[in-house]
Every structure is written in C-alpha cells, then in structure tokens.
Tab-separated table of C-alpha atoms in Angstrom:
chain	number	residue	atom	x	y	z
A	413	UNK	CA	19.832	-33.838	-32.785
A	414	UNK	CA	19.849	-31.279	-35.566
A	415	UNK	CA	16.870	-29.047	-35.965
A	416	UNK	CA	15.302	-26.617	-38.145
A	417	UNK	CA	12.904	-23.900	-37.414
A	418	UNK	CA	10.997	-22.682	-40.429
A	419	UNK	CA	8.343	-20.308	-41.373
A	420	UNK	CA	8.412	-18.026	-38.435
A	421	UNK	CA	9.187	-14.398	-37.826
A	422	UNK	CA	12.481	-13.912	-36.147
A	423	UNK	CA	12.584	-11.084	-33.713
A	424	UNK	CA	16.056	-10.483	-32.423
A	425	UNK	CA	16.455	-6.922	-31.076
A	426	UNK	CA	20.143	-7.396	-30.343
A	427	UNK	CA	20.831	-8.140	-34.003
A	428	UNK	CA	18.269	-5.755	-35.351
A	429	UNK	CA	16.160	-8.474	-36.869
A	430	UNK	CA	12.444	-8.355	-37.381
A	431	UNK	CA	11.741	-10.565	-40.444
A	432	UNK	CA	10.808	-13.909	-41.592
A	433	UNK	CA	13.896	-16.182	-41.193
A	434	UNK	CA	14.492	-19.865	-40.773
A	435	UNK	CA	17.033	-21.034	-37.994
A	436	UNK	CA	19.213	-24.106	-38.300
A	437	UNK	CA	20.853	-25.772	-35.242
A	438	UNK	CA	23.234	-28.478	-34.993
A	439	UNK	CA	23.639	-31.580	-33.068
A	440	UNK	CA	25.469	-29.682	-30.226
A	441	UNK	CA	22.720	-27.058	-29.864
A	442	UNK	CA	24.447	-24.205	-31.657
A	443	UNK	CA	22.744	-22.025	-34.317
A	444	UNK	CA	24.676	-22.706	-37.510
A	445	UNK	CA	22.728	-20.582	-39.868
A	446	UNK	CA	19.971	-17.844	-40.004
A	447	UNK	CA	18.158	-17.749	-43.228
A	448	UNK	CA	19.346	-20.381	-45.649
A	449	UNK	CA	20.328	-23.810	-44.682
A	450	UNK	CA	24.078	-24.490	-44.729
A	451	UNK	CA	25.342	-26.689	-47.462
A	452	UNK	CA	24.813	-30.464	-46.519
A	453	UNK	CA	22.702	-29.769	-43.552
A	454	UNK	CA	20.079	-32.287	-42.603
A	455	UNK	CA	17.656	-31.616	-40.024
A	456	UNK	CA	16.461	-34.646	-37.777
A	457	UNK	CA	13.480	-32.592	-36.759
A	458	UNK	CA	11.794	-29.579	-38.303
A	459	UNK	CA	9.526	-27.127	-36.402
A	460	UNK	CA	6.865	-25.402	-38.274
A	461	UNK	CA	6.802	-21.997	-36.933
A	462	UNK	CA	4.383	-20.381	-39.556
A	463	UNK	CA	2.685	-17.370	-38.111
A	464	UNK	CA	4.501	-17.620	-34.935
A	465	UNK	CA	7.359	-15.471	-33.349
A	466	UNK	CA	10.590	-16.853	-32.910
A	467	UNK	CA	12.877	-14.945	-30.465
A	468	UNK	CA	15.528	-15.386	-27.958
A	469	UNK	CA	14.658	-17.353	-24.642
A	470	UNK	CA	13.349	-14.702	-22.214
A	471	UNK	CA	15.377	-13.624	-19.204
A	472	UNK	CA	13.605	-13.086	-15.889
A	473	UNK	CA	15.576	-10.837	-13.650
A	474	UNK	CA	13.844	-11.691	-10.524
A	475	UNK	CA	12.099	-14.826	-9.607
A	476	UNK	CA	11.825	-16.514	-6.030
A	477	UNK	CA	12.131	-20.168	-6.585
A	478	UNK	CA	11.454	-21.069	-2.851
A	479	UNK	CA	14.243	-23.801	-2.791
A	480	UNK	CA	16.058	-24.310	-0.426
A	481	UNK	CA	14.026	-23.666	2.580
A	482	UNK	CA	10.177	-23.166	1.468
A	483	UNK	CA	9.595	-26.408	-0.550
A	484	UNK	CA	6.003	-26.307	0.721
A	485	UNK	CA	5.443	-23.243	-1.413
A	486	UNK	CA	7.380	-24.544	-4.690
A	487	UNK	CA	10.331	-26.464	-5.703
A	488	UNK	CA	13.204	-25.710	-8.346
A	489	UNK	CA	11.671	-28.279	-10.483
A	490	UNK	CA	8.214	-26.984	-10.372
A	491	UNK	CA	9.221	-23.486	-10.997
A	492	UNK	CA	11.595	-24.285	-13.852
A	493	UNK	CA	8.881	-25.992	-15.547
A	494	UNK	CA	6.792	-22.999	-15.030
A	495	UNK	CA	9.379	-20.778	-16.564
A	496	UNK	CA	9.815	-22.729	-19.778
A	497	UNK	CA	6.060	-22.867	-20.025
A	498	UNK	CA	6.168	-19.227	-20.160
A	499	UNK	CA	9.070	-18.916	-22.504
A	500	UNK	CA	11.620	-18.056	-19.897
A	501	UNK	CA	14.738	-20.015	-20.249
A	502	UNK	CA	16.961	-17.987	-17.897
A	503	UNK	CA	16.014	-17.091	-14.464
A	504	UNK	CA	17.725	-14.824	-11.738
A	505	UNK	CA	17.390	-16.217	-8.222
A	506	UNK	CA	17.716	-13.579	-5.403
A	507	UNK	CA	19.722	-14.637	-2.279
A	508	UNK	CA	16.806	-14.749	0.130
A	509	UNK	CA	16.547	-18.472	0.343
A	510	UNK	CA	16.897	-20.531	3.451
A	511	UNK	CA	19.851	-20.590	3.942
A	512	UNK	CA	20.811	-17.356	2.377
A	513	UNK	CA	23.159	-17.309	-0.731
A	514	UNK	CA	26.089	-15.875	1.098
A	515	UNK	CA	28.559	-18.572	0.466
A	516	UNK	CA	30.058	-20.119	-2.706
A	517	UNK	CA	28.714	-23.513	-1.569
A	518	UNK	CA	25.038	-22.242	-1.560
A	519	UNK	CA	25.463	-20.605	-5.051
A	520	UNK	CA	26.966	-23.690	-6.485
A	521	UNK	CA	24.336	-25.983	-4.971
A	522	UNK	CA	21.597	-24.071	-6.735
A	523	UNK	CA	23.142	-23.991	-10.091
A	524	UNK	CA	23.936	-27.720	-9.688
A	525	UNK	CA	20.273	-28.391	-8.848
A	526	UNK	CA	19.181	-26.380	-11.955
A	527	UNK	CA	21.550	-28.261	-14.175
A	528	UNK	CA	20.282	-31.663	-12.836
A	529	UNK	CA	16.611	-30.657	-13.867
A	530	UNK	CA	17.723	-29.175	-17.173
A	531	UNK	CA	14.658	-26.947	-18.012
A	532	UNK	CA	16.297	-23.363	-17.717
A	533	UNK	CA	19.281	-21.765	-16.623
A	534	UNK	CA	19.570	-20.197	-13.096
A	535	UNK	CA	21.923	-17.439	-12.214
A	536	UNK	CA	22.012	-16.736	-8.588
A	537	UNK	CA	22.442	-13.313	-7.006
A	538	UNK	CA	24.800	-13.200	-4.056
A	539	UNK	CA	24.076	-11.434	-0.876
A	540	UNK	CA	25.383	-8.029	-0.092
A	541	UNK	CA	25.624	-8.673	3.535
A	542	UNK	CA	26.015	-12.012	5.596
A	543	UNK	CA	22.476	-13.582	6.286
A	544	UNK	CA	21.017	-10.495	4.756
A	545	UNK	CA	21.149	-8.833	8.182
A	546	UNK	CA	22.806	-5.531	6.869
A	547	UNK	CA	25.741	-5.706	9.198
A	548	UNK	CA	28.801	-7.524	7.775
A	549	UNK	CA	29.762	-7.591	4.121
A	550	UNK	CA	29.396	-11.004	2.239
A	551	UNK	CA	32.544	-12.293	0.469
A	552	UNK	CA	31.423	-10.995	-2.870
A	553	UNK	CA	34.609	-11.921	-4.617
A	554	UNK	CA	34.270	-15.496	-3.716
A	555	UNK	CA	30.437	-15.570	-4.684
A	556	UNK	CA	31.366	-13.968	-8.114
A	557	UNK	CA	33.897	-16.738	-8.633
A	558	UNK	CA	31.165	-19.151	-7.749
A	559	UNK	CA	28.755	-17.981	-10.441
A	560	UNK	CA	26.780	-15.021	-8.896
A	561	UNK	CA	25.959	-12.540	-11.571
A	562	UNK	CA	24.931	-9.754	-9.177
A	563	UNK	CA	24.579	-8.841	-5.474
A	564	UNK	CA	21.696	-7.681	-3.598
A	565	UNK	CA	20.209	-7.623	-0.101
A	566	UNK	CA	16.865	-8.750	-1.682
A	567	UNK	CA	13.989	-7.198	0.386
A	568	UNK	CA	16.092	-6.925	3.420
A	569	UNK	CA	16.990	-3.414	3.981
A	570	UNK	CA	20.632	-2.266	4.612
A	571	UNK	CA	19.706	0.449	7.199
A	572	UNK	CA	23.286	1.332	8.019
A	573	UNK	CA	24.256	3.753	5.218
A	574	UNK	CA	27.972	3.327	6.121
A	575	UNK	CA	27.516	-0.467	5.544
A	576	UNK	CA	25.788	0.317	2.151
A	577	UNK	CA	28.590	2.550	1.124
A	578	UNK	CA	31.252	0.015	1.931
A	579	UNK	CA	29.295	-2.750	0.093
A	580	UNK	CA	29.082	-0.446	-3.050
A	581	UNK	CA	32.832	0.257	-2.936
A	582	UNK	CA	33.624	-3.309	-2.387
A	583	UNK	CA	31.495	-4.283	-5.623
A	584	UNK	CA	32.696	-1.313	-7.634
A	585	UNK	CA	36.370	-2.393	-6.863
A	586	UNK	CA	35.735	-5.665	-8.709
A	587	UNK	CA	33.279	-4.193	-11.333
A	588	UNK	CA	30.362	-6.237	-9.870
A	589	UNK	CA	26.763	-5.005	-10.294
A	590	UNK	CA	24.505	-4.255	-7.197
A	591	UNK	CA	20.663	-4.571	-7.343
A	592	UNK	CA	18.740	-2.479	-5.132
A	593	UNK	CA	15.154	-2.777	-3.401
A	594	UNK	CA	14.979	0.716	-2.256
A	595	UNK	CA	12.275	1.105	0.557
A	596	UNK	CA	12.735	3.018	3.732
A	597	UNK	CA	11.836	0.469	6.444
A	598	UNK	CA	10.662	3.004	8.948
A	599	UNK	CA	8.275	4.696	6.528
A	600	UNK	CA	6.980	1.307	5.388
A	601	UNK	CA	6.554	0.192	8.974
A	602	UNK	CA	3.635	-2.385	8.893
A	603	UNK	CA	1.958	-0.966	5.626
A	604	UNK	CA	0.470	-3.443	3.177
A	605	UNK	CA	-0.769	-1.259	0.269
A	606	UNK	CA	-0.238	2.141	-1.050
A	607	UNK	CA	-0.937	5.096	1.217
A	608	UNK	CA	-3.961	6.960	-0.537
A	609	UNK	CA	-7.665	6.755	-1.288
A	610	UNK	CA	-7.878	2.948	-1.199
A	611	UNK	CA	-6.004	2.304	1.926
A	612	UNK	CA	-8.031	4.868	3.759
A	613	UNK	CA	-11.411	3.586	2.465
A	614	UNK	CA	-10.369	-0.059	3.398
A	615	UNK	CA	-8.898	0.879	6.753
A	616	UNK	CA	-5.426	-0.692	5.851
A	617	UNK	CA	-2.135	0.657	6.791
A	618	UNK	CA	-0.524	2.349	3.810
A	619	UNK	CA	3.123	2.573	2.426
A	620	UNK	CA	3.692	6.198	1.353
A	621	UNK	CA	5.396	7.025	-1.912
A	622	UNK	CA	8.070	8.658	0.216
A	623	UNK	CA	9.136	5.132	1.479
A	624	UNK	CA	10.431	4.467	-1.977
A	625	UNK	CA	11.830	7.908	-2.912
A	626	UNK	CA	13.710	8.587	0.276
A	627	UNK	CA	15.574	5.404	-0.177
A	628	UNK	CA	16.186	6.022	-3.791
A	629	UNK	CA	17.665	9.235	-2.994
A	630	UNK	CA	20.107	7.727	-0.561
A	631	UNK	CA	21.224	5.156	-2.811
A	632	UNK	CA	21.642	7.515	-5.761
A	633	UNK	CA	23.926	9.496	-3.637
A	634	UNK	CA	26.090	6.465	-2.698
A	635	UNK	CA	26.070	5.519	-6.316
A	636	UNK	CA	27.183	9.000	-7.204
A	637	UNK	CA	30.211	8.709	-4.649
A	638	UNK	CA	31.275	5.055	-5.429
A	639	UNK	CA	30.249	4.868	-9.088
A	640	UNK	CA	29.116	1.358	-8.592
A	641	UNK	CA	27.176	-0.172	-11.405
A	642	UNK	CA	23.681	-0.212	-9.982
A	643	UNK	CA	20.118	-1.417	-10.786
A	644	UNK	CA	17.012	-0.335	-9.118
A	645	UNK	CA	14.541	-3.346	-8.836
A	646	UNK	CA	10.808	-2.999	-9.062
A	647	UNK	CA	10.211	0.652	-9.200
A	648	UNK	CA	6.557	1.545	-8.321
A	649	UNK	CA	6.382	5.372	-8.155
A	650	UNK	CA	6.206	8.179	-10.510
A	651	UNK	CA	8.768	10.255	-8.458
A	652	UNK	CA	11.338	7.342	-8.144
A	653	UNK	CA	11.231	7.032	-11.890
A	654	UNK	CA	11.746	10.677	-12.352
A	655	UNK	CA	14.837	10.350	-9.921
A	656	UNK	CA	16.389	7.581	-11.806
A	657	UNK	CA	15.735	9.321	-15.266
A	658	UNK	CA	17.699	12.339	-13.840
A	659	UNK	CA	20.510	10.231	-12.563
A	660	UNK	CA	20.706	8.712	-16.013
A	661	UNK	CA	21.023	12.029	-17.630
A	662	UNK	CA	23.803	12.956	-15.335
A	663	UNK	CA	25.586	9.867	-16.499
A	664	UNK	CA	25.288	7.680	-13.404
A	665	UNK	CA	25.717	4.123	-14.067
A	666	UNK	CA	22.192	3.079	-13.160
A	667	UNK	CA	19.475	1.054	-14.813
A	668	UNK	CA	15.815	-0.059	-13.677
A	669	UNK	CA	13.156	-2.700	-14.064
A	670	UNK	CA	9.433	-2.855	-13.210
A	671	UNK	CA	7.301	-5.857	-12.607
A	672	UNK	CA	4.874	-6.719	-15.100
A	673	UNK	CA	1.919	-6.486	-12.790
A	674	UNK	CA	2.737	-2.845	-11.828
A	675	UNK	CA	2.402	-1.951	-15.506
A	676	UNK	CA	-1.494	-3.100	-15.597
A	677	UNK	CA	-2.659	-2.967	-11.969
A	678	UNK	CA	-3.278	-0.043	-9.455
A	679	UNK	CA	-4.456	0.172	-5.883
A	680	UNK	CA	-7.895	0.077	-7.170
A	681	UNK	CA	-7.619	-3.431	-8.140
A	682	UNK	CA	-7.478	-4.425	-4.536
A	683	UNK	CA	-11.192	-3.934	-4.595
A	684	UNK	CA	-12.581	-5.326	-1.351
A	685	UNK	CA	-9.368	-6.992	0.000
A	686	UNK	CA	-8.347	-9.167	-2.753
A	687	UNK	CA	-4.993	-10.641	-1.223
A	688	UNK	CA	-3.844	-11.582	-4.869
A	689	UNK	CA	-3.110	-7.821	-5.147
A	690	UNK	CA	-0.918	-7.918	-1.978
A	691	UNK	CA	2.403	-7.287	-3.500
A	692	UNK	CA	5.660	-5.755	-2.377
A	693	UNK	CA	6.279	-2.886	-3.532
A	694	UNK	CA	2.592	-2.154	-3.521
A	695	UNK	CA	0.385	-1.436	-6.270
A	696	UNK	CA	0.187	2.477	-6.485
A	697	UNK	CA	-2.037	4.982	-8.063
A	698	UNK	CA	-3.072	5.175	-11.551
A	699	UNK	CA	-0.739	8.211	-12.078
A	700	UNK	CA	2.090	6.004	-10.690
A	701	UNK	CA	1.106	3.235	-13.136
A	702	UNK	CA	0.947	5.519	-16.063
A	703	UNK	CA	4.414	6.969	-15.185
A	704	UNK	CA	5.754	3.556	-15.132
A	705	UNK	CA	4.441	2.789	-18.595
A	706	UNK	CA	5.936	5.959	-19.848
A	707	UNK	CA	9.120	5.233	-18.516
A	708	UNK	CA	9.079	1.839	-20.373
A	709	UNK	CA	8.192	3.478	-23.591
A	710	UNK	CA	11.023	6.266	-23.177
A	711	UNK	CA	13.633	3.750	-22.209
A	712	UNK	CA	14.352	4.842	-18.635
A	713	UNK	CA	13.020	1.407	-17.365
A	714	UNK	CA	14.820	-1.131	-19.633
A	715	UNK	CA	13.562	-4.482	-18.249
A	716	UNK	CA	10.385	-6.032	-17.269
A	717	UNK	CA	10.464	-9.052	-14.804
A	718	UNK	CA	7.832	-11.207	-13.164
A	719	UNK	CA	9.056	-10.906	-9.349
A	720	UNK	CA	7.630	-14.392	-9.259
A	721	UNK	CA	6.639	-15.327	-5.589
A	722	UNK	CA	4.735	-18.615	-5.624
A	723	UNK	CA	2.773	-19.362	-2.379
A	724	UNK	CA	0.592	-22.366	-1.024
A	725	UNK	CA	-3.124	-21.298	-1.187
A	726	UNK	CA	-3.384	-20.903	2.511
A	727	UNK	CA	-0.943	-18.080	2.324
A	728	UNK	CA	-3.549	-15.799	0.498
A	729	UNK	CA	-6.431	-16.814	2.697
A	730	UNK	CA	-5.482	-14.576	5.690
A	731	UNK	CA	-6.931	-11.107	6.109
A	732	UNK	CA	-5.230	-8.673	3.463
A	733	UNK	CA	-2.631	-7.078	6.002
A	734	UNK	CA	-1.720	-10.608	7.169
A	735	UNK	CA	-1.692	-12.475	3.819
A	736	UNK	CA	1.803	-13.190	2.495
A	737	UNK	CA	2.840	-10.662	-0.242
A	738	UNK	CA	3.659	-11.741	-3.689
A	739	UNK	CA	2.134	-13.096	-7.013
A	740	UNK	CA	2.950	-15.985	-9.295
A	741	UNK	CA	4.135	-14.393	-12.488
A	742	UNK	CA	6.393	-16.643	-14.569
A	743	UNK	CA	3.561	-17.766	-16.866
A	744	UNK	CA	2.194	-14.324	-17.366
A	745	UNK	CA	5.382	-12.364	-17.957
A	746	UNK	CA	5.201	-12.669	-21.708
A	747	UNK	CA	1.531	-12.263	-22.117
A	748	UNK	CA	1.482	-9.045	-19.909
A	749	UNK	CA	4.294	-7.561	-21.842
A	750	UNK	CA	2.645	-8.337	-25.167
A	751	UNK	CA	-0.412	-6.530	-23.903
A	752	UNK	CA	1.589	-3.332	-23.946
A	753	UNK	CA	2.102	-4.127	-27.724
A	754	UNK	CA	-1.550	-4.599	-28.242
A	755	UNK	CA	-2.311	-1.362	-26.494
A	756	UNK	CA	0.205	0.396	-28.923
A	757	UNK	CA	2.357	1.535	-25.947
A	758	UNK	CA	5.466	-0.038	-27.452
A	759	UNK	CA	6.344	-1.927	-30.718
A	760	UNK	CA	7.061	-5.606	-30.595
A	761	UNK	CA	10.733	-5.449	-31.014
A	762	UNK	CA	11.038	-3.176	-27.991
A	763	UNK	CA	8.715	-5.378	-26.110
A	764	UNK	CA	10.969	-8.445	-26.733
A	765	UNK	CA	14.226	-6.471	-26.049
A	766	UNK	CA	12.623	-5.626	-22.632
A	767	UNK	CA	12.692	-9.508	-21.940
A	768	UNK	CA	15.843	-10.734	-23.623
A	769	UNK	CA	18.615	-8.187	-24.890
A	770	UNK	CA	18.165	-5.566	-22.023
A	771	UNK	CA	18.215	-8.143	-19.170
A	772	UNK	CA	21.265	-9.662	-20.682
A	773	UNK	CA	23.099	-6.501	-20.996
A	774	UNK	CA	22.234	-5.527	-17.418
A	775	UNK	CA	23.827	-8.741	-16.199
A	776	UNK	CA	26.618	-8.820	-18.726
A	777	UNK	CA	25.374	-12.213	-20.190
A	778	UNK	CA	25.987	-13.430	-23.489
A	779	UNK	CA	22.481	-14.755	-24.016
A	780	UNK	CA	19.381	-12.628	-25.147
A	781	UNK	CA	20.156	-12.901	-28.744
A	782	UNK	CA	20.335	-15.282	-31.740
A	783	UNK	CA	23.204	-15.357	-34.071
A	784	UNK	CA	25.463	-17.897	-35.924
A	785	UNK	CA	27.539	-19.716	-33.251
A	786	UNK	CA	25.179	-18.730	-30.229
A	787	UNK	CA	23.582	-21.399	-28.190
A	788	UNK	CA	20.181	-22.285	-29.412
A	789	UNK	CA	18.420	-20.512	-26.565
A	790	UNK	CA	14.957	-19.845	-28.137
A	791	UNK	CA	11.527	-19.067	-27.489
A	792	UNK	CA	8.686	-19.645	-29.984
A	793	UNK	CA	5.097	-18.206	-29.357
A	794	UNK	CA	1.720	-17.515	-31.247
A	795	UNK	CA	1.240	-13.640	-30.888
A	796	UNK	CA	-2.459	-14.193	-31.536
A	797	UNK	CA	-3.273	-16.978	-29.191
A	798	UNK	CA	-5.879	-16.307	-26.564
A	799	UNK	CA	-6.258	-18.105	-23.355
A	800	UNK	CA	-7.796	-17.573	-19.981
A	801	UNK	CA	-5.678	-17.677	-16.828
A	802	UNK	CA	-6.993	-19.872	-14.109
A	803	UNK	CA	-5.257	-21.697	-11.246
A	804	UNK	CA	-5.817	-24.950	-12.867
A	805	UNK	CA	-4.063	-23.732	-16.095
A	806	UNK	CA	-0.991	-22.524	-14.368
A	807	UNK	CA	2.102	-24.825	-13.789
A	808	UNK	CA	3.145	-22.871	-10.667
C-alpha cells in the first residue's frame, strides 16, 4: 500500500535533516521521495504528522526477549508488540536464551520466529563461548553466516583471560564485533547494589566500582593487543567512562552504551528496598550518574539502550537481594531519552542519533536513517505528549 506521511518534522541525523518534510512510500515499502511527491504518485493512505516528529525506527542494542526458555516471563510476540509501542523497530537479542545462541540453528530459529510475527526486526548476538561457560570458543564464523551481528558472553563472565584473548583474536580475524559486559565476578560476589552509603544503611551486600573498572582495564589491554572492534555495554561508573574515553583518544576501536535508567536513577532511588531498582549493573552514585550524562553529551557514549529484562510479578516480590535483577524498558527508552532533551542536556537530533544512527553504525547496519531508496523503517511520535507510566499501561 502506497503511503504519504505529511506535515511532520523529519529528524534524520544520518542525513543531517531536521526540518519539516513529507515522506512518500511505495507499495513495496521503500521511500521514493522526501519533500515533494514524485510525479504521478498516488497515496492509498495518508498519515497526518502535524506537530509530530518523524524519525528512523529506533534500534535497541540490548533486549532480553525471554524466548526460548523463559516464556513464563515474556514471549517474542509480547515483547515485539512492546517494542513497536515504544517506537523500536529493531531489537538486538543477547545469546543468554535457553538454549544459548551458540549454534546457527538457534540464531536462525529466533530470526524466523520474529519474521513470523512481523512487528519488528530481531538481530541475534552470537555467544563468544559455548554455552556461555567461558571455556571453549563458539563457532563465530558460522554464527556470523547465520545472521548474528555481534558476539558476546552476555552477563556470564569469561574469567579465563587467555580464552578472552583467543575470542578477541578470532573475532578480529573475521572483522566481527565483540560486545563486553565488563564486571569482575570475584569483586561482584553476591552484591546486589552499589557499594556505598545506601548499601551500608540498608545492610545490603554491595558491588564496588572496582568490579567494573578492573574488568574494563583487562578488556582494554586485550583490545589494544588484538585490535578487535569492541563495544562496552551498560557502563555504570565515572571511572569506567574515563577509561573508555582515554582509550578512544588513543585510537582504540571501542564504543560504549548506557542504559536509559542509569542516566536518571541512582542508588538513592532504592529507597527502602524497592526491588524495581534492583538492576545489573547496579544504580550507582549521583557522581557516577552525572558522569554518564556528561559522557553522552560529549560523545564518549554513543548509544542509549533499554537493557529490557521483563519479569513475572513474583520475581520482584522477594527480598531485595533475592529479587531477580532487571527492568522492563522497551516502552520507556524513547521517553527517558527525550527527558534529556527537556532537561537541556542534549539537542533533539543528538537524542535521536543515540537511538538510531549510532546503534546502526556500531552494528554495521544500513538502518537508522531515512533516504530515497531506503526501507520505510519509521517512528512517529508527539514530543509534547504526557502520560503516566503504570503497570496497566505497559504492553510488557
């Protein structure tokens, strides 16, 4: 069905567009014109986007979709519905499913299931090591051929530094990207929140900043040696941001993202054991939160993700340290990023780039931009809309 989107403000950072533009889309789903309608074009449907923002569909670098293996928490269909409700049209699925995405068959199955539902695109991440156990390398070349866009051990640490070095060398030899969740498991131990004032007051086991910085230092040393293209996921501390910034200045091929909730919440939001604030990595100090925001503004951190981890209600009813970590974030990714615009931290085009162009560039995807000949992968939203987030209002 041919389509015209008229009256909206097109924000397309990749093409440096931030102006009122109409879009015209042909029956095959491709953009055929930006601005004026092509000669003879007849739209079967017209969308009035007056006072709305029109931008590329959002790309979320990290969303646990719970299928296969944890369908009692969520399903691919429910989470794809939640994604499009939040303007997200492309999702990256970490390999910590059950079973793990460490074979081409698993990668293909997830993509096939997503294609069947048709709401949004899913790009699986392949496992760095078999079964995420950190011992034997996965067949990354075969996983790449099966559609995996990057490789990671998710939240499972690769404690053997030699194995991590070999994994980076393998990835570098095929020009593959490695996504790193840098956290020292011994320093983390059984911690459940940031080690500091709040953990001491509440009597909770804390996770020190050093749990992140020690692991980041090790990974940066290996990146320097192997020259693998690497991406740090979910940075949470000021010192880790500083280390990544220094590595970028030295020319290392590294990028980084942050979760939307780490840009707004701190350890103080735990209050009196609010399990909704039990996330991994933990919410840290105000100093850390402010450093993350500066890193976004300065371009050290180039993407914001949801780190979506849906749970059944009972998972958050346990005592804080026993509650399952994670937060449902697909439907709040865009609003929380726009809050940075409202607070004058960053301009709107940069906010949109953090959710579109930059994630696409990190992954080497052609999406994240709108141009003639491109797939009509589009998000439309009202920047002045106000709504109250409640459990009943959420799709996931």
